[in-house]
Every structure is written in C-alpha cells, then in structure tokens.
Amino acid sequence: MDEEALVIDPWGSAQSTDYDRIIQQFGLTSLEGRSLPNPTKLHRRGIVFAHRDVEQILEARRTGLPFGVLTGLMPSGQMHLGHSMVVEQAKWFQGLGGDVTIAVADLESQATRGVSLAKGREVALEEYVSHYAALGLNPEKTNVYFQSTRPVVQRLGFQLGKRTNLTEFEAIYGFNGETNLAHVQAPLVQVGDILHPQLDDFGGLRPIVVPVGVDQDPHLRLTRGLAAKTNWFNIKASSSSGLLVSLSVHDENADVFGQLPNGRVDREKVANVFSMVVEIAVGLGFSDIVSSPKQGHVHIPSATSRDKHALQFALLNLERRLGGMGLLAPSSTYHHFAVGMTGSKMSSSQPKTTLFLRDDLAAVEKKIKRAFSGGQATVEEHRRLGGNPDIDVAYQYMMYFFEENDAFLAELNSSFRSGTLLAGEMKQHCIEAASQWMTNLHEMRDQTAHLVPEFLASDSR
Ligand code: TRP
C-alpha cells in the first residue's frame, strides 16, 4: 500500500477519492450515522460525508442563536451540475436559519485562470447567481460579494499572512520554489473570505460553516489554524478535571496583558485581565473558579467539554472588547465528487464529462446515452451477472442530482445489480429524470431572473 502522505491540490486536476483516507489523514469527522435535521438527499445518501465542527452550527440552531454560511464560486466557465451541490447545502443551512454569504472569487480567477475582473463579474451573474436563484436560494438571506471590491477581505488575508510562512504552505499545498505567487496569495484571500462574515460589520461573531468539496479542505485547515493563532485566550482540558483558560501573549496584546517591553510584568494589568476572565465564568453560571495569575491560568473544575463553545464565545467577545480580532475557527462540511459522465473526473473544460446547467434537453439526452455504463457487455451477460450501479453514471447522476425518491432509487439499484434492469433502461430512467429536472430549472431561471440583483450585497451592486 502507498503510505505516502496525500496532498490535496485545490487547483490540480487530480482528485483523490479515497475518502476514508482523507478523513483519517486530515482529521475530518465522518457524518456516517449522524442524524441531521431535515436532511437533503445529499445527506441521506452519504454524499455529504464529513465535517469539521459542524456541531457548533447545529447547536446554534438548537438554541436559536445566529449562524452563517460562507461559500465561494470561481467565476470561470459555465456552471455545471457539480457546482449545484454546494448550493443545495447552502439552501439547507439557510432553511435551518443560517444567513448565507457567497464570495465571487474574481481575484483568484483572474490570478489563476486569467479571467479579467469584468469578465468574472459577468460570468458570476449570468452563469452562477442566476442559477443560485433558480435553485431556490432566498435572496433576502443571501449576500453575494466580489473579492475585488471588498477591501476587508484582502486586508484580513494580509494581516493573517503574518502568522504563516512558506514552510507551512509547502506542507499544506505542496508548494515549492517554482510556485507562482498568485497561488500563495489566493489562499490568503480565501482565508479573508471565510473569516470576514464574523466581523462586526458583517454580522458579528457567530459560527460560520463552509460547505465545500474536499479539494478545498487545505484552505480550511489553513484558516482554522490562523484563526486559532490569533486568539488571545486558550482553553484546554485540565489534567485533573474541568477547563483551563490561559492567556496567549502576542505583539498585539502585550500591552493589554501587562507584558512590559523590558520583560517585566505589570501585575495590576494581569490581575485585571484575570478578573475579567473570572467574571465571564461567573456570567456562564460557574461558582467554583480558581484564578491563578502566577501559574498563568483560570481553572474552572466543573466545566465540561460541552461548556467549551459557550466559554470560547464569551472569551472571543472579551478579546474583541480589548481590541483583538476575536476570530472563531470556521466549521465545514465536505461532499463527494460526482463522477464525470465519461467515468473520469468531471471538468468544465471537458464538456463531455458533465452536464452544464444551460445544456438543452437534446444535449442532456445525448450525453447520458453516451455515459459510462456499469452494465455488462451483452444483455445475456448482464442478466446473468448483473450490473454495478456504483460505477454506472446514469445511476450515479440520479443519486446525486435528479432523483429525490429514496425508495425508487433503491429499487433501481437492486434491480440493476441483479440484472433485471438493463443498462439502457437505467439510462432511460436517468434521461427522464434529468429532462424533468432541467426543464424545471430552466423555467425557474426565467421566473427568478429578476431577483439576481437582489442577491448582491450593497457594496457589490
Ligand atoms: N477557491 C474556490 C474554488 O476554487 C472558490 C472560493 C473562494 C471559495 N473563496 C472561497 C470556496 C471561500 C469556499 C469558501 O472554487
């Protein structure tokens, strides 16, 4: 077995589909067996398969606290079916009460794909936002903005760049000396995308979830690491019991934390900060609180890991009052990639591998008829041996995109496997479902076209 570490390259064309290994190596949490409120077909079918910290989102929803969703689109080329998966998830989170922010990655698209900003804007509106509207996102709870016209996004990226270096980029992205610097800047801008919705001017401190394909996880690892490195207060489990809060001294807070330039400590300032931390613990209902400025921590013996979110939240607010950024690491969810129609990777630059949302029904039918099949070479063999729905594109596309009915899908699966359903028949089912789906999408696109401007944030109109 190949024991070499996987590197996920968000710009590359190779994609690992060894999802178990991805979960393991990058420390994602599997969603298998986790029941979710009002799940979409992507959740019910295990297509959305893993997450980081999604519990903090579900907890916000349970307790009626605000949370946000942030995702991004690359405005190059046409929108295809694969892109619709993120929209379906954003819509789901929106239904659970989240506000949605969408980054148009026009800077990234310009730097890495040579798309001008003007062209990027046009593509974003005509290809993407018009379909987001058609797919049912609510314009009143969605804000689309452009990386190029939201300075705070770039500023955040710049500020946080200070807390990472090329060695880390090498480890995360596999960069080397030949790497174009646009690829160094793009992740930092994406860090700004992901973190800025929690700034006071953009909705304030609240958990943010980022639904993405697993190819984007490197950006999330980077962002979560950077957010944590800026934090002024650390929380960890005490070796005895409960939680420990300690200070994390940086240039930005050395003065507030009473760390004098000559290396001495202003005890009064330290005592003041510790009393603020104690006050927070009291505010959360704890009474047994041991403050030890000398040892550098506040110990809350009866706090459990379940209190961690609330404590962290209050400490981030305190950090903001004291002048820090107070950034909460984002949550994320990951989906599997649908196979390309030819059986290889789905790619906008290879039209035969995917259905574009503007394809007409004739093109849809033609592509499905030619799609890679999981059936046997002859009808006789198929009847005898059965087919393999796991690699049958027509089946896969019904599962990922076109068929809402789980029972019907299960029936197709087992009859294909047993050989009673032929490959051509599976394709016919898929053509019917796809035609209906596309017809509906195109109708909705006409009906919602007038809403497109309403999706744009006020700084992006
Ligand atoms: N890099 C993403 C892509 O290639 C686009 C993107 C930009 C994005 N900013 C984002 C995705 C923030 C998720 C979150 O498609």
PDB file of C-alpha atoms and ligand atoms in Angstrom, residues 70-72 74 105 108 147 190 193-194 210 212 216, ligand 1:
ATOM      1  CA  LEU A  70     -19.977  31.126   3.649  1.00  0.00           C
ATOM      2  CA  THR A  71     -19.127  29.634   0.348  1.00  0.00           C
ATOM      3  CA  GLY A  72     -17.437  30.760  -2.816  1.00  0.00           C
ATOM      4  CA  MET A  74     -14.901  30.578  -9.162  1.00  0.00           C
ATOM      5  CA  ALA A 105     -13.514  34.562  -6.276  1.00  0.00           C
ATOM      6  CA  GLU A 108      -8.479  34.131  -7.628  1.00  0.00           C
ATOM      7  CA  GLN A 147     -13.332  39.586  -3.590  1.00  0.00           C
ATOM      8  CA  GLN A 190      -9.819  32.870   0.761  1.00  0.00           C
ATOM      9  CA  ASP A 193     -13.466  35.311   2.606  1.00  0.00           C
ATOM     10  CA  ILE A 194     -14.070  32.660   5.210  1.00  0.00           C
ATOM     11  CA  VAL A 210     -18.277  26.422   4.868  1.00  0.00           C
ATOM     12  CA  VAL A 212     -17.201  22.621   0.083  1.00  0.00           C
ATOM     13  CA  GLN A 216     -10.970  22.933  -0.671  1.00  0.00           C
TER      14      GLN A 216
HETATM   15  N1  TRP B   1     -11.315  28.514  -4.283  1.00  0.00           N
HETATM   16  C1  TRP B   1     -12.708  28.226  -4.533  1.00  0.00           C
HETATM   17  C2  TRP B   1     -12.820  27.420  -5.838  1.00  0.00           C
HETATM   18  O1  TRP B   1     -11.838  27.142  -6.479  1.00  0.00           O
HETATM   19  C3  TRP B   1     -13.550  29.460  -4.566  1.00  0.00           C
HETATM   20  C4  TRP B   1     -13.600  30.152  -3.240  1.00  0.00           C
HETATM   21  C5  TRP B   1     -13.093  31.369  -2.976  1.00  0.00           C
HETATM   22  C6  TRP B   1     -14.189  29.674  -2.037  1.00  0.00           C
HETATM   23  N2  TRP B   1     -13.338  31.707  -1.677  1.00  0.00           N
HETATM   24  C7  TRP B   1     -13.993  30.712  -1.088  1.00  0.00           C
HETATM   25  C8  TRP B   1     -14.827  28.495  -1.658  1.00  0.00           C
HETATM   26  C9  TRP B   1     -14.439  30.564   0.206  1.00  0.00           C
HETATM   27  C10 TRP B   1     -15.261  28.364  -0.341  1.00  0.00           C
HETATM   28  C11 TRP B   1     -15.063  29.397   0.576  1.00  0.00           C
HETATM   29  O2  TRP B   1     -13.898  27.065  -6.247  1.00  0.00           O
END
